[in-house]
CSV table of C-alpha atoms and ligand atoms in Angstrom, one decimal:
chain,number,residue,atom,x,y,z
A,159,MET,CA,21.1,43.6,-9.7
A,160,TRP,CA,21.9,41.0,-6.9
A,161,THR,CA,18.1,40.9,-6.3
A,162,ARG,CA,17.7,40.0,-10.0
A,163,ILE,CA,20.3,37.4,-9.8
A,164,PHE,CA,19.1,35.8,-6.5
A,165,GLY,CA,15.6,36.1,-7.7
A,166,GLY,CA,16.5,34.2,-10.8
A,167,ILE,CA,18.4,31.5,-8.8
A,168,ALA,CA,15.4,31.2,-6.5
A,169,ALA,CA,13.0,30.9,-9.5
A,170,VAL,CA,15.1,28.0,-10.7
A,171,LEU,CA,15.8,26.4,-7.3
A,172,ILE,CA,12.4,26.6,-5.7
A,173,PRO,CA,10.5,24.4,-8.1
A,174,THR,CA,13.4,22.0,-8.0
A,175,VAL,CA,13.3,21.8,-4.2
A,176,LEU,CA,9.5,21.5,-4.3
A,177,ALA,CA,9.8,18.7,-7.0
A,178,ALA,CA,12.4,16.8,-4.9
A,179,GLN,CA,9.9,16.5,-2.1
A,180,THR,CA,7.3,14.9,-4.2
A,181,HIS,CA,7.5,11.0,-4.6
A,182,PRO,CA,6.3,9.8,-8.0
A,183,ILE,CA,4.7,6.4,-7.1
A,184,ILE,CA,3.1,3.4,-8.5
A,185,PHE,CA,0.3,2.2,-6.1
A,186,ASP,CA,0.2,-1.7,-6.2
A,187,THR,CA,-2.8,-2.9,-4.3
A,188,ASP,CA,-5.3,-5.7,-3.4
A,189,PHE,CA,-7.8,-3.0,-3.2
A,190,ILE,CA,-10.8,-2.8,-1.0
A,191,LEU,CA,-13.1,0.0,-0.2
A,192,PRO,CA,-12.9,1.9,3.2
A,193,PRO,CA,-12.9,1.0,6.0
A,194,GLY,CA,-10.6,-1.4,4.3
A,195,ASP,CA,-7.0,-0.4,4.6
A,196,ASP,CA,-6.1,-0.3,0.9
A,197,GLY,CA,-8.9,2.2,0.3
A,198,LEU,CA,-8.0,4.5,3.1
A,199,ALA,CA,-4.3,4.2,2.1
A,200,LEU,CA,-5.3,5.4,-1.4
A,201,LEU,CA,-7.3,8.3,-0.1
A,202,LEU,CA,-4.2,9.3,2.0
A,203,ALA,CA,-2.0,9.2,-1.0
A,204,LEU,CA,-4.5,11.2,-3.1
A,205,GLN,CA,-4.8,13.9,-0.5
A,206,SER,CA,-1.0,14.2,0.1
A,207,PRO,CA,1.0,16.8,-2.0
A,208,GLU,CA,4.1,14.8,-1.2
A,209,ILE,CA,2.9,12.0,-3.5
A,210,GLU,CA,2.2,12.0,-7.1
A,211,ILE,CA,0.3,8.7,-8.1
A,212,LEU,CA,1.6,7.6,-11.7
A,213,GLY,CA,-0.8,4.7,-11.7
A,214,VAL,CA,-2.8,2.2,-9.7
A,215,THR,CA,-1.9,-1.5,-10.4
A,216,THR,CA,-4.2,-4.2,-8.9
A,217,VAL,CA,-3.5,-7.7,-7.7
A,218,ALA,CA,-5.6,-10.6,-6.2
A,219,GLY,CA,-5.5,-10.6,-2.4
A,220,ASN,CA,-8.2,-9.4,-0.1
A,221,GLU,CA,-10.6,-9.8,-3.0
A,222,SER,CA,-10.2,-11.0,-6.6
A,223,MET,CA,-8.2,-8.8,-8.9
A,224,GLU,CA,-11.2,-7.9,-10.8
A,225,ARG,CA,-13.0,-6.7,-7.7
A,226,ALA,CA,-9.9,-4.7,-6.6
A,227,THR,CA,-9.9,-3.0,-10.0
A,228,THR,CA,-13.6,-2.0,-10.1
A,229,ASP,CA,-13.4,-0.6,-6.5
A,230,ALA,CA,-10.3,1.3,-7.2
A,231,LEU,CA,-11.9,2.8,-10.3
A,232,TRP,CA,-14.9,3.7,-8.2
A,233,VAL,CA,-12.8,5.6,-5.7
A,234,LEU,CA,-10.9,7.5,-8.2
A,235,GLU,CA,-14.1,8.5,-10.0
A,236,HIS,CA,-15.7,9.6,-6.7
A,237,THR,CA,-12.7,11.7,-5.7
A,238,GLY,CA,-12.6,13.4,-9.1
A,239,ARG,CA,-9.1,11.8,-9.9
A,240,THR,CA,-10.0,10.0,-13.2
A,241,GLU,CA,-6.8,11.2,-14.7
A,242,ILE,CA,-5.0,8.5,-12.7
A,243,PRO,CA,-4.8,5.2,-14.8
A,244,VAL,CA,-5.7,1.8,-13.4
A,245,TYR,CA,-4.0,-1.4,-14.6
A,246,ARG,CA,-5.1,-5.0,-14.1
A,247,GLY,CA,-2.5,-7.3,-12.6
A,248,ALA,CA,-2.2,-10.8,-11.5
A,249,ASP,CA,-5.4,-12.7,-10.8
A,250,MET,CA,-3.6,-15.5,-9.0
A,251,PRO,CA,-0.4,-16.0,-7.0
A,252,TRP,CA,2.5,-17.7,-8.8
A,253,VAL,CA,2.2,-21.1,-7.1
A,254,HIS,CA,-0.1,-21.0,-4.1
A,255,GLU,CA,-3.3,-22.9,-4.8
A,256,LYS,CA,-6.7,-22.4,-3.3
A,257,SER,CA,-7.3,-24.6,-0.3
A,258,GLU,CA,-10.1,-25.2,2.2
A,259,PHE,CA,-7.9,-23.3,4.7
A,260,ALA,CA,-7.7,-20.3,2.4
A,261,GLU,CA,-11.4,-20.3,1.8
A,262,ARG,CA,-12.2,-20.6,5.5
A,263,ARG,CA,-9.6,-18.2,6.9
A,264,TYR,CA,-9.6,-14.9,5.1
A,265,GLY,CA,-9.5,-13.3,1.7
A,266,LYS,CA,-11.0,-13.9,-1.8
A,267,TRP,CA,-7.8,-14.0,-4.0
A,268,PHE,CA,-9.0,-17.2,-5.7
A,269,SER,CA,-12.5,-16.0,-6.3
A,270,ASN,CA,-14.0,-16.3,-9.8
A,271,GLU,CA,-17.2,-14.4,-8.8
A,272,PRO,CA,-17.9,-11.4,-10.9
A,273,PRO,CA,-17.3,-8.1,-8.8
A,274,ALA,CA,-20.3,-6.8,-6.8
A,275,PRO,CA,-21.2,-3.3,-7.7
A,276,PRO,CA,-19.8,-0.6,-5.3
A,277,PRO,CA,-22.2,1.8,-3.7
A,278,GLY,CA,-24.4,3.5,-6.3
A,279,GLY,CA,-23.0,1.3,-9.1
A,280,PHE,CA,-19.9,0.7,-11.1
A,281,ALA,CA,-17.6,3.6,-12.2
A,282,GLU,CA,-17.8,4.8,-15.8
A,283,LYS,CA,-14.0,5.0,-15.7
A,284,HIS,CA,-12.4,1.9,-17.3
A,285,ALA,CA,-9.1,0.1,-16.6
A,286,GLU,CA,-6.3,0.6,-19.2
A,287,SER,CA,-5.8,-2.1,-21.8
A,288,GLU,CA,-2.1,-2.4,-20.9
A,289,GLY,CA,-1.4,-4.9,-18.1
A,290,ALA,CA,0.0,-3.9,-14.6
A,291,VAL,CA,3.4,-5.5,-15.1
A,292,GLU,CA,4.1,-3.8,-18.5
A,293,PHE,CA,3.1,-0.5,-16.9
A,294,ILE,CA,5.3,-1.0,-13.8
A,295,VAL,CA,8.4,-2.0,-15.9
A,296,SER,CA,8.0,0.7,-18.6
A,297,THR,CA,7.3,3.4,-16.0
A,298,VAL,CA,10.3,2.6,-13.8
A,299,MET,CA,12.6,2.0,-16.8
A,300,ALA,CA,11.6,5.4,-18.4
A,301,ARG,CA,12.7,7.2,-15.1
A,302,PRO,CA,15.5,5.1,-13.6
A,303,GLY,CA,16.1,5.8,-9.9
A,304,GLU,CA,13.1,8.1,-9.6
A,305,VAL,CA,10.0,6.0,-9.1
A,306,THR,CA,9.0,4.5,-5.8
A,307,ILE,CA,6.6,1.6,-5.7
A,308,VAL,CA,4.2,1.2,-2.7
A,309,ALA,CA,3.1,-2.4,-2.7
A,310,ILE,CA,0.3,-3.1,-0.2
A,311,GLY,CA,-1.0,-6.5,-1.5
A,312,PRO,CA,0.6,-9.8,-2.5
A,313,LEU,CA,3.9,-9.2,-4.4
A,314,THR,CA,2.9,-11.1,-7.5
A,315,ASN,CA,3.1,-8.1,-9.9
A,316,ILE,CA,6.3,-6.7,-8.5
A,317,ALA,CA,8.1,-10.2,-8.6
A,318,THR,CA,6.9,-10.7,-12.2
A,319,ALA,CA,8.3,-7.3,-13.1
A,320,ILE,CA,11.6,-8.3,-11.5
A,321,ARG,CA,11.7,-11.5,-13.5
A,322,GLN,CA,10.7,-9.8,-16.7
A,323,ASP,CA,13.4,-7.2,-16.9
A,324,ALA,CA,16.9,-7.8,-15.4
A,325,ALA,CA,17.6,-4.1,-15.2
A,326,PHE,CA,14.3,-3.3,-13.4
A,327,ALA,CA,15.3,-4.0,-9.8
A,328,GLY,CA,18.3,-1.7,-10.2
A,329,SER,CA,16.1,1.1,-11.4
A,330,VAL,CA,13.4,1.3,-8.7
A,331,ARG,CA,14.1,4.2,-6.3
A,332,GLU,CA,12.4,2.5,-3.3
A,333,LEU,CA,9.9,-0.2,-2.6
A,334,VAL,CA,7.6,0.4,0.3
A,335,ILE,CA,6.0,-2.9,1.3
A,336,MET,CA,3.2,-3.8,3.7
A,337,GLY,CA,3.8,-7.3,4.4
A,338,GLY,CA,5.4,-9.8,6.8
A,339,ALA,CA,5.8,-10.1,10.5
A,340,VAL,CA,9.1,-10.3,12.2
A,341,ALA,CA,9.4,-12.6,15.3
A,342,LEU,CA,12.6,-11.1,16.5
A,343,LEU,CA,10.8,-7.8,17.3
A,344,PRO,CA,7.7,-7.2,19.5
A,345,ASP,CA,4.3,-8.1,18.1
A,346,GLY,CA,5.7,-10.4,15.4
A,347,ALA,CA,3.1,-13.1,15.2
A,348,GLY,CA,1.4,-13.9,11.9
A,349,ASN,CA,-2.3,-13.1,11.1
A,350,MET,CA,-2.9,-15.8,8.6
A,351,THR,CA,-0.9,-18.8,10.0
A,352,PRO,CA,0.7,-18.6,13.5
A,353,ASN,CA,3.7,-16.8,11.9
A,354,ALA,CA,2.8,-15.8,8.4
A,355,GLU,CA,1.2,-12.5,7.4
A,356,PHE,CA,-1.6,-12.4,4.7
A,357,ASN,CA,0.2,-10.6,1.9
A,358,PHE,CA,3.4,-12.8,2.1
A,359,TRP,CA,1.3,-16.0,2.7
A,360,VAL,CA,-0.8,-15.5,-0.4
A,361,ASP,CA,2.3,-15.4,-2.7
A,362,PRO,CA,5.3,-16.7,-0.7
A,363,GLU,CA,7.4,-17.3,-3.8
A,364,ALA,CA,6.8,-13.8,-5.1
A,365,ALA,CA,7.6,-12.3,-1.7
A,366,ARG,CA,10.9,-14.2,-1.5
A,367,VAL,CA,12.0,-13.1,-5.0
A,368,THR,CA,11.0,-9.5,-4.2
A,369,LEU,CA,12.8,-9.3,-0.9
A,370,ARG,CA,15.9,-10.9,-2.3
A,371,SER,CA,15.9,-8.5,-5.5
A,372,GLY,CA,18.2,-5.9,-4.1
A,373,ILE,CA,15.6,-3.0,-4.5
A,374,PRO,CA,16.0,-0.7,-1.6
A,375,ILE,CA,13.1,-1.8,0.6
A,376,LEU,CA,11.1,-0.2,3.5
A,377,LEU,CA,9.1,-2.9,5.1
A,378,SER,CA,6.0,-2.2,7.1
A,379,PRO,CA,5.2,-5.5,8.8
A,380,LEU,CA,2.5,-6.4,11.3
A,381,ASN,CA,4.8,-5.4,14.2
A,382,VAL,CA,4.0,-1.8,13.4
A,383,SER,CA,0.4,-2.2,12.2
A,384,ARG,CA,-0.4,-3.7,15.7
A,385,LYS,CA,0.5,-0.3,17.3
A,386,THR,CA,-2.5,1.3,15.4
A,387,SER,CA,-6.4,1.2,15.9
A,388,LEU,CA,-9.0,2.9,13.9
A,389,THR,CA,-12.2,3.2,15.9
A,390,LYS,CA,-15.7,4.8,15.4
A,391,ASP,CA,-14.5,7.8,17.4
A,392,TRP,CA,-11.7,8.5,14.8
A,393,TYR,CA,-14.2,8.0,12.0
A,394,GLU,CA,-16.6,10.5,13.6
A,395,LYS,CA,-13.8,13.0,14.0
A,396,MET,CA,-13.0,12.7,10.2
A,397,ILE,CA,-16.5,13.4,9.1
A,398,GLU,CA,-16.9,16.6,11.3
A,399,VAL,CA,-16.1,18.5,8.2
A,400,GLU,CA,-18.1,18.0,4.9
A,401,THR,CA,-16.0,17.5,1.8
A,402,PRO,CA,-16.2,15.0,-1.1
A,403,ILE,CA,-13.7,12.9,0.7
A,404,THR,CA,-15.6,12.8,4.0
A,405,LYS,CA,-18.8,12.1,2.1
A,406,LEU,CA,-17.1,9.1,0.5
A,407,LEU,CA,-16.1,8.0,4.0
A,408,GLU,CA,-19.6,8.3,5.2
A,409,THR,CA,-21.0,6.2,2.3
A,410,THR,CA,-18.3,3.5,2.8
A,411,MET,CA,-17.5,3.4,6.4
A,412,GLY,CA,-20.8,4.7,8.0
A,413,PRO,CA,-22.7,1.5,7.5
A,414,ARG,CA,-20.0,-0.6,8.9
A,415,PHE,CA,-19.6,1.4,12.1
A,416,ALA,CA,-23.4,1.5,12.4
A,417,ARG,CA,-23.4,-2.3,12.4
A,418,GLU,CA,-20.3,-2.8,14.4
A,419,PRO,CA,-19.8,0.3,16.6
A,420,GLU,CA,-17.1,-1.3,18.8
A,421,ARG,CA,-15.1,-2.6,15.8
A,422,VAL,CA,-11.4,-1.7,15.9
A,423,PHE,CA,-9.5,-1.9,12.5
A,424,LEU,CA,-5.8,-2.1,12.3
A,425,MET,CA,-4.3,0.4,9.8
A,426,TYR,CA,-1.8,-1.7,7.8
A,427,ASP,CA,-1.5,-0.1,4.4
A,428,GLN,CA,-2.1,3.4,5.6
A,429,VAL,CA,1.1,3.2,7.7
A,430,ALA,CA,3.1,2.3,4.6
A,431,VAL,CA,1.8,5.3,2.8
A,432,GLY,CA,2.1,7.6,5.8
A,433,SER,CA,5.7,6.7,6.4
A,434,LEU,CA,6.5,7.8,2.8
A,435,ILE,CA,4.9,11.2,3.5
A,436,ASP,CA,6.6,11.6,6.8
A,437,PRO,CA,9.4,9.1,7.7
A,438,THR,CA,9.7,10.5,11.2
A,439,LEU,CA,6.4,9.0,12.1
A,440,VAL,CA,7.9,5.4,12.3
A,441,THR,CA,10.8,3.8,14.0
A,442,THR,CA,12.9,1.3,11.9
A,443,GLU,CA,15.6,-1.1,12.4
A,444,GLU,CA,17.9,-2.5,9.6
A,445,LEU,CA,17.5,-6.2,9.4
A,446,TYR,CA,18.0,-9.1,6.9
A,447,VAL,CA,14.6,-10.4,6.0
A,448,ASP,CA,13.8,-13.5,4.0
A,449,VAL,CA,10.6,-15.5,3.3
A,450,ASP,CA,10.1,-19.3,3.7
A,451,ALA,CA,8.7,-20.5,0.4
A,452,ASN,CA,9.0,-24.3,1.4
A,453,HIS,CA,5.6,-25.9,1.4
A,454,GLY,CA,5.7,-26.8,5.1
A,455,ILE,CA,4.3,-25.4,8.3
A,456,SER,CA,6.0,-22.0,7.8
A,457,TYR,CA,4.9,-21.4,4.2
A,458,GLY,CA,4.9,-17.6,3.7
A,459,THR,CA,6.6,-16.8,7.0
A,460,SER,CA,9.0,-13.9,7.0
A,461,VAL,CA,12.1,-14.2,9.2
A,462,GLY,CA,14.3,-11.3,10.2
A,463,GLY,CA,17.8,-11.4,11.6
A,464,ARG,CA,20.5,-9.0,12.6
A,465,GLU,CA,23.0,-11.2,10.7
A,466,ILE,CA,22.8,-13.8,8.0
A,467,TRP,CA,21.8,-17.3,9.2
A,468,PRO,CA,22.2,-20.7,7.5
A,469,GLY,CA,19.7,-21.0,4.6
A,470,ALA,CA,19.3,-17.2,4.3
A,471,GLU,CA,22.5,-16.5,2.4
A,472,GLY,CA,20.7,-14.6,-0.3
A,473,ALA,CA,18.8,-12.4,2.0
A,474,LYS,CA,19.0,-8.6,1.8
A,475,LYS,CA,19.1,-5.9,4.5
A,476,MET,CA,16.1,-3.6,4.6
A,477,ARG,CA,14.6,-1.0,6.9
A,478,VAL,CA,11.9,-2.7,9.0
A,479,GLN,CA,9.3,-0.6,10.9
A,480,HIS,CA,8.3,-1.7,14.4
A,481,ASP,CA,7.0,1.4,16.0
A,482,ILE,CA,4.9,4.4,15.2
A,483,ASP,CA,4.0,7.9,16.7
A,484,TRP,CA,0.4,7.0,16.6
A,485,PRO,CA,-1.2,10.3,17.9
A,486,ARG,CA,0.9,12.2,15.4
A,487,PHE,CA,0.1,9.8,12.6
A,488,MET,CA,-3.7,10.1,13.3
A,489,GLU,CA,-3.5,13.9,13.5
A,490,MET,CA,-2.0,13.9,9.9
A,491,PHE,CA,-4.5,11.3,8.7
A,492,VAL,CA,-7.5,13.2,9.9
A,493,GLU,CA,-6.2,16.5,8.6
A,494,ARG,CA,-5.7,15.0,5.2
A,495,MET,CA,-9.2,13.3,5.1
A,496,GLN,CA,-10.7,16.7,6.1
A,497,ALA,CA,-8.7,18.8,3.5
A,498,PRO,CA,-10.6,19.8,0.3
A,499,ALA,CA,-10.2,17.2,-2.3
A,500,ALA,CA,-6.9,17.6,-4.3
A,501,ALA,CA,-7.5,18.9,-7.7
A,502,PRO,CA,-6.9,16.5,-10.8
A,503,ASN,CA,-3.5,16.9,-12.4
A,504,SER,CA,-2.6,19.6,-9.8
A,505,ARG,CA,0.9,18.2,-9.5
A,506,GLN,CA,1.6,18.1,-13.2
A,507,ASP,CA,0.7,21.9,-13.7
B,899,RIB,O1,-1.9,-8.4,6.5
B,899,RIB,C1,-2.5,-7.2,6.3
B,899,RIB,C2,-2.5,-6.9,4.7
B,899,RIB,O2,-3.2,-8.0,4.0
B,899,RIB,C3,-3.0,-5.7,4.3
B,899,RIB,O3,-2.3,-5.1,3.2
B,899,RIB,C4,-4.4,-6.0,3.9
B,899,RIB,O4,-4.9,-5.1,3.0
B,899,RIB,C5,-4.2,-7.3,3.2
B,899,RIB,O5,-3.7,-7.1,1.9
B,900,CA,CA1,-3.7,-4.5,1.1
């Protein structure tokens, strides 16, 4: 009898415990194909049972929003995950205008060029007709306190969602952001201007609104990205096993490493996803972080402090990553890339 009762309790509890380990996420991205970081971050999320991707939302950043969309569709099609919907988001930042500096330095967020076809041609899968912001708001509001957003591009979509619905910020479970650089901590220089990181610099006004929104934030800034390095040796390790995922890696990364065998890529967005899968991989410190949206020499710079300072009165505290257990992260990353491709809809069974 006790076996029957405990068996019954276990039958009820075990699915609950397993479900509690899964993060339902919205994957908000200025997508680029591997070896680009957004592409590898999506593969990591797709291959991780701890994560259920509810939808991919695109934003202008590394490339135009249209290019981000076509490339994300291509990866989902080539990994057999066409059940995951893709939504077009903002094609320009709120205020920031294209400049000669932006054109010369890095990124194609302002580009009007039609997207170039990915290897082998465009995906047959199409983006949804609903827009990214509508999807983000309705998905979060349908499950208050449950949905995590992983935002690894400029924060234009997220800030627009915050502005659109006053109850939205209070309903997000957690927002994991790749963005910013914190001078207070080691390795805190910018990568776009001396102090500003790319994602925050592209849309500083949106970054400021997002960081001040009160959503619980886990920030993955350049400080932690700079503790990473993706080399040809790591790539070769990943493709030792032949699976649909490693074949995709060969198609997208192989030509790049053939051209530039000494190239070392930082893993920005992959760390944001990895830290959601296993929070023990990263070291964090709680800091107030704010963004300078004044159109001066610090436009788009993030500033972190242990207490509030004049001008940052509305800043919120968040967990800021600054170190990573790199060997353990890569062990997990390679293992996920080599695992058989996750089955479509497997987590909704
Ligand atoms: O600064 C690094 C960030 O800018 C990464 O998210 C990269 O993909 C680009 O969006
Ligand atoms: Ca990105």
